[in-house]
Short mmCIF file of N, CA and C in Angstrom, two decimals:
data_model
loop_
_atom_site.label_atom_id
_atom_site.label_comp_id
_atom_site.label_asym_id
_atom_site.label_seq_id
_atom_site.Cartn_x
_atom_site.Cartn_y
_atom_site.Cartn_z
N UNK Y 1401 11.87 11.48 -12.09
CA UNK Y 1401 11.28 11.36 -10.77
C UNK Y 1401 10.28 10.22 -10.74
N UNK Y 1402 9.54 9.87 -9.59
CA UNK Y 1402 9.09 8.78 -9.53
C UNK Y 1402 8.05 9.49 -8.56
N UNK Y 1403 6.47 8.81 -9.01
CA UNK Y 1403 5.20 9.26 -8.23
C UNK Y 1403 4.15 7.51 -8.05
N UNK Y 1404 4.30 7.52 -6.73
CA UNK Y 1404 3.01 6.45 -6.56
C UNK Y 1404 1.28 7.26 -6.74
N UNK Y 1405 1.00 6.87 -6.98
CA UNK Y 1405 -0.81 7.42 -7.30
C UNK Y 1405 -1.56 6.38 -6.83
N UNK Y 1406 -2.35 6.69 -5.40
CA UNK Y 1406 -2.87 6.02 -5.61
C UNK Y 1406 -4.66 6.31 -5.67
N UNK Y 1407 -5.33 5.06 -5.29
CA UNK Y 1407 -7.16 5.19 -5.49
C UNK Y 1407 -7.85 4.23 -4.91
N UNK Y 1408 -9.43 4.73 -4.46
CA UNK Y 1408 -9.68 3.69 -4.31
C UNK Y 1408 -10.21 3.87 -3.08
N UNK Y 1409 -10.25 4.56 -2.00
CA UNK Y 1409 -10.37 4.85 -0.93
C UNK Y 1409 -11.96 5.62 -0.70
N UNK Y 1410 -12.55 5.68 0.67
CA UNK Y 1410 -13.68 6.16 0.77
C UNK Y 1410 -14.53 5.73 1.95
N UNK Y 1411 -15.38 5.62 1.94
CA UNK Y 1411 -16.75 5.42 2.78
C UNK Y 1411 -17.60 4.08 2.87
N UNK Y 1412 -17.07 3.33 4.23
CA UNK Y 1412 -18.19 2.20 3.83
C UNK Y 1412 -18.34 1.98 5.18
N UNK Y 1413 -19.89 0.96 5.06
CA UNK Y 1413 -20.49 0.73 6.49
C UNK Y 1413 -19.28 -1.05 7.15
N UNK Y 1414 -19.22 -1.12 8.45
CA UNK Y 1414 -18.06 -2.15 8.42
C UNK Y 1414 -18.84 -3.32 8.21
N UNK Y 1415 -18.17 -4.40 7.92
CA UNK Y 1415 -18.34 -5.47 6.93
C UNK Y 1415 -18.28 -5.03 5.54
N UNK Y 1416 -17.98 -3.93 5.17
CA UNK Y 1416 -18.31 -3.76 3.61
C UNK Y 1416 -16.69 -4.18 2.89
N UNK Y 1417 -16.48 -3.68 1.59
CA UNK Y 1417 -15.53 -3.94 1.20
C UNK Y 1417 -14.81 -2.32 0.33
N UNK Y 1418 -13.53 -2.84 0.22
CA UNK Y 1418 -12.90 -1.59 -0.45
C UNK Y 1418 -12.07 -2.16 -1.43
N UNK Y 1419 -11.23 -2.09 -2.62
CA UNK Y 1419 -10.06 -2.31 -3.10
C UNK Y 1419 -9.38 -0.98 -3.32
N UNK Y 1420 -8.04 -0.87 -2.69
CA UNK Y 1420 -6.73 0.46 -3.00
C UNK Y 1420 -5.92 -0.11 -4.13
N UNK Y 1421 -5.87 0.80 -4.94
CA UNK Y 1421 -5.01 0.37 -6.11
C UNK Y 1421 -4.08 1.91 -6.00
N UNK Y 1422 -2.58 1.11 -6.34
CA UNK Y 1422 -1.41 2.29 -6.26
C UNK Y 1422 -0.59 1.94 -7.46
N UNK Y 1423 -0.59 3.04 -7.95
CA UNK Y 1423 0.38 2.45 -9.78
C UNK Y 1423 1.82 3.69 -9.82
N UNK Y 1424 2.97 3.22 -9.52
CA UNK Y 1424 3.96 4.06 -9.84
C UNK Y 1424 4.52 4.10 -10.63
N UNK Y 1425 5.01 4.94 -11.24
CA UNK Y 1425 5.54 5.69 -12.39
C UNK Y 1425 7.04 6.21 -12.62
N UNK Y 1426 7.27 6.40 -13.82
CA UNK Y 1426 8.36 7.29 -13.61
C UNK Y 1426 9.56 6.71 -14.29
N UNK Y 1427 10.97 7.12 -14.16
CA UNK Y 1427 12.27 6.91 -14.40
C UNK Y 1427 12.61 5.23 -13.36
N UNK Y 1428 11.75 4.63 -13.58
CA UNK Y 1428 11.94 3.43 -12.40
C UNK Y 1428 12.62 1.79 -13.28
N UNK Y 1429 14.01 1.86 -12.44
CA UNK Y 1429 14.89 0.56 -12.76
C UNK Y 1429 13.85 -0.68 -12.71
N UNK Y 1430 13.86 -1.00 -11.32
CA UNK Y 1430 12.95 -1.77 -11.15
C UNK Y 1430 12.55 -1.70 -9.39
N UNK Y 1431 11.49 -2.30 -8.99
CA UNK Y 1431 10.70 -2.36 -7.87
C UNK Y 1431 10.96 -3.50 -6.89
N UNK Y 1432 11.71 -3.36 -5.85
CA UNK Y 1432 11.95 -4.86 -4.80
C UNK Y 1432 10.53 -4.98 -4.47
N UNK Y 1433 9.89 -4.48 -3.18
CA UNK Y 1433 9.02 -4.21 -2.45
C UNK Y 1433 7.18 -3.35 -2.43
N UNK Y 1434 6.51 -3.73 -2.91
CA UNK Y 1434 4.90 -2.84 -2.81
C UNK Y 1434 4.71 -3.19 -1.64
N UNK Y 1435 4.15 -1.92 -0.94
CA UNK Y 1435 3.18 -2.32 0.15
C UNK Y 1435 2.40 -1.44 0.75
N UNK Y 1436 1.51 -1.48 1.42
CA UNK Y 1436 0.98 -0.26 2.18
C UNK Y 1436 0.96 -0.27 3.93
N UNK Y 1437 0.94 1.28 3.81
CA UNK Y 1437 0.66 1.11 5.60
C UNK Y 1437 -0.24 2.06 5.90
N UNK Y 1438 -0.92 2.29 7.11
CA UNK Y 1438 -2.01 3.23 7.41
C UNK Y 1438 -1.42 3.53 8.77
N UNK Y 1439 -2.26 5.07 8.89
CA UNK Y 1439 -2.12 6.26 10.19
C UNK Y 1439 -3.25 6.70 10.50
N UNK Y 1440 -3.97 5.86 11.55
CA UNK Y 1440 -5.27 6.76 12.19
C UNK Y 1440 -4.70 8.03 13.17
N UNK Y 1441 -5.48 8.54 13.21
CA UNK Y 1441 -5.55 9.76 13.81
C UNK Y 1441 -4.95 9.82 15.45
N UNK Y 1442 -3.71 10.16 15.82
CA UNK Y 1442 -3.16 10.43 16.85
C UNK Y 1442 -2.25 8.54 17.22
N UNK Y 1443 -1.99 8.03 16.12
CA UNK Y 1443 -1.78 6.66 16.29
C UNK Y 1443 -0.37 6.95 14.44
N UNK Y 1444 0.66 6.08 15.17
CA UNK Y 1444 1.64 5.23 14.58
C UNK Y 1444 1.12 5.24 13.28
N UNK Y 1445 2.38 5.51 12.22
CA UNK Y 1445 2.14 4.69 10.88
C UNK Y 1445 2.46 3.52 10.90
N UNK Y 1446 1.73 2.23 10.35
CA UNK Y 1446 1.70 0.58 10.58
C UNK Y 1446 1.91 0.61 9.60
N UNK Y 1447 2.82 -0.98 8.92
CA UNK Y 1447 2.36 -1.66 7.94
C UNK Y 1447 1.35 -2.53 8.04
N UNK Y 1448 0.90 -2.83 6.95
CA UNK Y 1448 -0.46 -2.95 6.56
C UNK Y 1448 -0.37 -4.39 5.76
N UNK Y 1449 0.70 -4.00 4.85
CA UNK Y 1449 0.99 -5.31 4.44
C UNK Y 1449 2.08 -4.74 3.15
N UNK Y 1450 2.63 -5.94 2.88
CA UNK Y 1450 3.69 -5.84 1.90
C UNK Y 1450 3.73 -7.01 0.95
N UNK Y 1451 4.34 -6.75 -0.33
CA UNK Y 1451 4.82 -7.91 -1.15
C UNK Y 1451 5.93 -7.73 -2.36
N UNK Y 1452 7.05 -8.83 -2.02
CA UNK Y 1452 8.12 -8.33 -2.83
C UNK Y 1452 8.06 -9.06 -4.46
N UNK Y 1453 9.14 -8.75 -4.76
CA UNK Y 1453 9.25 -9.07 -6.50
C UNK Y 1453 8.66 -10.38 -6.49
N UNK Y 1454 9.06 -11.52 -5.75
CA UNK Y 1454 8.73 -12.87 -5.61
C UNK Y 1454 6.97 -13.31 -5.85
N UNK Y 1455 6.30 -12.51 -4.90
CA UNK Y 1455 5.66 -12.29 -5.12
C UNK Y 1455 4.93 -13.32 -3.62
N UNK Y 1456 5.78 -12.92 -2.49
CA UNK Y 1456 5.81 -13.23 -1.25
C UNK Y 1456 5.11 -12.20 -0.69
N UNK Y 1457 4.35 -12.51 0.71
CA UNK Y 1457 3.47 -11.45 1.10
C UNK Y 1457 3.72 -11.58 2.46
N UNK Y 1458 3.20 -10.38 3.06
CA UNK Y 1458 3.23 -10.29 4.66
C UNK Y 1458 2.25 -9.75 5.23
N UNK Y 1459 1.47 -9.70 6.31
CA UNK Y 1459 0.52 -9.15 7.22
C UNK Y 1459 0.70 -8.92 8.33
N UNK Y 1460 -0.05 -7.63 8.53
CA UNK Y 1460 0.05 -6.98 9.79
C UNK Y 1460 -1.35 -8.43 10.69
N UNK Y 1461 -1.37 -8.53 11.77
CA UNK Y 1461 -2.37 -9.47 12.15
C UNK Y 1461 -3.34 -9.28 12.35
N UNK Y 1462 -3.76 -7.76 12.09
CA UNK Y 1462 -4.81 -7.21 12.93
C UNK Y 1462 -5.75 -7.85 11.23
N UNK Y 1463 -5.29 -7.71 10.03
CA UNK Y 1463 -6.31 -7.99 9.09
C UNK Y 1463 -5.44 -9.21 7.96
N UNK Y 1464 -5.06 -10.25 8.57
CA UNK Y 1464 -4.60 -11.32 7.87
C UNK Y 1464 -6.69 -11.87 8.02
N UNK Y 1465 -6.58 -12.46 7.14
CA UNK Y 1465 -7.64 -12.94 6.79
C UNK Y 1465 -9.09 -12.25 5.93
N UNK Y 1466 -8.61 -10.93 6.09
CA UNK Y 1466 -9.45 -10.41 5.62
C UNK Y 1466 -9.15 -9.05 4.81
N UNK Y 1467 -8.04 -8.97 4.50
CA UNK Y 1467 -7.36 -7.99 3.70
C UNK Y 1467 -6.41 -8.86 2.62
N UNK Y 1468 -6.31 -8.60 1.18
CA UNK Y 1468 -5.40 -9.24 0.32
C UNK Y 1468 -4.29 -8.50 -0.65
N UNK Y 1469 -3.17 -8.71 -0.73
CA UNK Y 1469 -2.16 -7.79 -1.43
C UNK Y 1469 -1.91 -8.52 -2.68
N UNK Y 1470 -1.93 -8.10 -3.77
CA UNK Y 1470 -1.37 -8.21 -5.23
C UNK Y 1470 -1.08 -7.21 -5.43
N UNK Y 1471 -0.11 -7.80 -6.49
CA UNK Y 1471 0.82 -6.83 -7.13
C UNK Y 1471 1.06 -7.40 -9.20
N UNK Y 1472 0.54 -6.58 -9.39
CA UNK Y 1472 0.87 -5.95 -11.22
C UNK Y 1472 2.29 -5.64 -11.64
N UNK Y 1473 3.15 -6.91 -11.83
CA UNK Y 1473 4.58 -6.11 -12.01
C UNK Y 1473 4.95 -5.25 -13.34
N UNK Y 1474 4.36 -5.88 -14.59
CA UNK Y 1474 4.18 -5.31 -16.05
C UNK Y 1474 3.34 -3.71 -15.40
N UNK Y 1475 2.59 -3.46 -14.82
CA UNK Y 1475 2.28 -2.32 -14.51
C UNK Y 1475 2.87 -1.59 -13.40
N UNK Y 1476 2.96 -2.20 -12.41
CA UNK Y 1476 4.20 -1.21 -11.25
C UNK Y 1476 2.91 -1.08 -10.63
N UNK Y 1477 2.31 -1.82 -10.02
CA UNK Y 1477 0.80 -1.25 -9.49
C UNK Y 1477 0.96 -2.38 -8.48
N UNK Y 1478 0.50 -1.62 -7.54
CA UNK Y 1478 -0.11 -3.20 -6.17
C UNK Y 1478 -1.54 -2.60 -6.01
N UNK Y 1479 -2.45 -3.48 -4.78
CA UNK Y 1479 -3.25 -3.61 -4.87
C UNK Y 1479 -3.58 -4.06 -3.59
N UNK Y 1480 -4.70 -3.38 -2.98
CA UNK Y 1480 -4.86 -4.08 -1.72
C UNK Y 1480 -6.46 -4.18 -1.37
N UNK Y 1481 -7.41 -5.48 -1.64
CA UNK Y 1481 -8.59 -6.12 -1.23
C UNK Y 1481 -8.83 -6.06 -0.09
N UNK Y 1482 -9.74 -5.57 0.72
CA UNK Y 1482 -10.14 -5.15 2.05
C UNK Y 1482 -11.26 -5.53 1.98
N UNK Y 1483 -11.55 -6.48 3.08
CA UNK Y 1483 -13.07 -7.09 3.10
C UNK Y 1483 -13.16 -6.92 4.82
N UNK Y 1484 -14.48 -7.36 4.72
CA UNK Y 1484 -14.98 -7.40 6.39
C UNK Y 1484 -14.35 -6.32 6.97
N UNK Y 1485 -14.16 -5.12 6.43
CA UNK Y 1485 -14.06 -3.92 6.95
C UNK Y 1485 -14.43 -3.82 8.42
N UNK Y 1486 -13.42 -3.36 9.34
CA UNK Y 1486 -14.10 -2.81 10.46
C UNK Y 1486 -14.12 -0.98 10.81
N UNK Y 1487 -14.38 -0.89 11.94
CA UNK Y 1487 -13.96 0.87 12.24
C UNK Y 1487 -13.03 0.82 12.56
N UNK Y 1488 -12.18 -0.10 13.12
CA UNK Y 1488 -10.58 0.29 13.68
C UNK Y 1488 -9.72 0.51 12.58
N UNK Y 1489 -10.44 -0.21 11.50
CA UNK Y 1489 -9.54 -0.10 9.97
C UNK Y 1489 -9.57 1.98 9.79
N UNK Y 1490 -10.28 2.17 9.85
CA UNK Y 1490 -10.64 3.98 9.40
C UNK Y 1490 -9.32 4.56 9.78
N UNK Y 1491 -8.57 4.61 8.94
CA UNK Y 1491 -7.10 5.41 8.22
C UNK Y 1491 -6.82 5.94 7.15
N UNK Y 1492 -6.16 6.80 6.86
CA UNK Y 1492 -5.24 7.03 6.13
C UNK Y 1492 -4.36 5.82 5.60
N UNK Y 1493 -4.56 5.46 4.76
CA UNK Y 1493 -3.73 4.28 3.56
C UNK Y 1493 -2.34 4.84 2.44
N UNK Y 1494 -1.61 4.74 3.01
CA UNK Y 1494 -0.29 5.23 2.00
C UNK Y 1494 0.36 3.61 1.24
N UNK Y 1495 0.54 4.13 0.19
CA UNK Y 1495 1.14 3.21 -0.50
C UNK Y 1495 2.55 3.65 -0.88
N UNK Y 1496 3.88 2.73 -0.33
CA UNK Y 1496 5.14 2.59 -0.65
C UNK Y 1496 5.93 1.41 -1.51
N UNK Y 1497 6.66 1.73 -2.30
CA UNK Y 1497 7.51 1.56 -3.63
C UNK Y 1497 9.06 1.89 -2.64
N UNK Y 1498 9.38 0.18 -2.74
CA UNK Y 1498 10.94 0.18 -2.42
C UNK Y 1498 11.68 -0.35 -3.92
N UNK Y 1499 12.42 0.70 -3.90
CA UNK Y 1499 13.06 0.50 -5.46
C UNK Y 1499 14.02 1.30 -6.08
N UNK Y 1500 14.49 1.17 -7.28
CA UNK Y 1500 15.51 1.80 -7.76
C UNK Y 1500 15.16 2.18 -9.46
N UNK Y 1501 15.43 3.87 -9.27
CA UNK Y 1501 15.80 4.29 -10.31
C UNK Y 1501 16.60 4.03 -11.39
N UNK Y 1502 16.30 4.83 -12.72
CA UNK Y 1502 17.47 4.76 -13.66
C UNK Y 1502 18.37 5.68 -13.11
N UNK Y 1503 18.45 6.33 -12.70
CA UNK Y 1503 20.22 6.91 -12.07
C UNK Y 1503 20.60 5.99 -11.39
N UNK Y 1504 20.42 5.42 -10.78
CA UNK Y 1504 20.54 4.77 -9.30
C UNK Y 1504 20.64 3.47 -9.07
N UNK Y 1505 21.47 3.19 -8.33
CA UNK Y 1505 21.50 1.54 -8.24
C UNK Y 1505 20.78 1.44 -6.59
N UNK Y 1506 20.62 2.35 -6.53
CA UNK Y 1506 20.45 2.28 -4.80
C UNK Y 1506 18.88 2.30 -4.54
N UNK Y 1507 18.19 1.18 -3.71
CA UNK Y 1507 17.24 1.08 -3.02
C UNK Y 1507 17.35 2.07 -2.52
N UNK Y 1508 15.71 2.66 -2.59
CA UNK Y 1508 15.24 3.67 -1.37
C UNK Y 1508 13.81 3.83 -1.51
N UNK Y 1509 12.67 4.03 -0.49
CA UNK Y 1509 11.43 4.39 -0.62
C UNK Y 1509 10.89 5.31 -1.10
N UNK Y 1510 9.58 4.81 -1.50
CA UNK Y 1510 8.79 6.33 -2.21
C UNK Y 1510 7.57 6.21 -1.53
N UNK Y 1511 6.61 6.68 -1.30
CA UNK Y 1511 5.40 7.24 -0.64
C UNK Y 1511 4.45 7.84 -1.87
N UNK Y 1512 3.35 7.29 -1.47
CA UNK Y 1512 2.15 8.20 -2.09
C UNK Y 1512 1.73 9.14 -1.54
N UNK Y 1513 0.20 9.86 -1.72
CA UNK Y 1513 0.22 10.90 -0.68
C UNK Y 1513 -1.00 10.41 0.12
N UNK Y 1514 -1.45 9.29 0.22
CA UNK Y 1514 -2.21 8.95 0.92
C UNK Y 1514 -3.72 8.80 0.37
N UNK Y 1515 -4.69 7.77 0.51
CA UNK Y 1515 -5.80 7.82 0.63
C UNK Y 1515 -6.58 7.32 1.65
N UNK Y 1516 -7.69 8.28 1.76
CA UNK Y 1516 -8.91 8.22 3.55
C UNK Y 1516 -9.56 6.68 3.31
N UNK Y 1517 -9.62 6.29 4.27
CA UNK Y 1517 -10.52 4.98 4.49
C UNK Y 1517 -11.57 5.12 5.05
N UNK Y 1518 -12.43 5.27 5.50
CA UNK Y 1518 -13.68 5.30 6.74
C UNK Y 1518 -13.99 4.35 6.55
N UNK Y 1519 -14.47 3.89 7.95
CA UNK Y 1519 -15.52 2.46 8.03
C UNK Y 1519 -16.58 2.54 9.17
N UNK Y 1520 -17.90 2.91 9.12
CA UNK Y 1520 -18.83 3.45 9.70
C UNK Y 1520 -19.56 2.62 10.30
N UNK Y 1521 -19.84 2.72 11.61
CA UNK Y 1521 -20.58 1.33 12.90
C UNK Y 1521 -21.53 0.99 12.16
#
């Protein structure tokens, strides 16, 4: 089986900073895709941002400039730098693993179970 874990999450005043780190595990072939997305409260799960094997990246627009994605491929870990925090950021942060097992040749997603963000006026 295969488990993302992630950390990193918590309490800060906005402008502050955070880093989420997500490290997956497991029976894993190999990894196309890291990325995360967030779910505030009564609002859409978004992506947040993504980055594939290449080591190509993408942003949601609301935090291009001030959010950064790496990724650890020797570890199976991404990583996501959050600066200039605002309150609209205050979500729920899930981190997803598009990838393939050792059974499996077949792409499919995995999910973490989420970590809280707050970002306080």
């Amino acid at each position: 089986q295969v488990q993302l874990v992630e950390s990193g999450g918590g309490l800060v005043q906005a402008g502050g900073s955070l880093r989420l780190s997500c490290a997956a595990s497991g029976r894993i072939r190999d990894i196309n895709t890291m990325g995360w997305y967030r779910q505030a409260p009564g609002k859409q799960r978004e992506l947040v941002a993504n980055i594939n094997s290449g080591g190509s990246t993408n942003y949601a627009d609301s935090v291009k400039g001030r959010f950064t994605i790496s990724r650890d491929s020797a570890k199976n870990t991404v990583y996501l730098q959050m600066t200039s925090l605002k309150p609209e950021d205050t979500a729920v942060y899930y981190c997803d693993a598009n990838l393939r097992t050792i059974a499996t040749m077949i792409l499919r997603h995995y999910w973490g179970q989420g970590t809280q963000v707050t970002v306080s006026s």
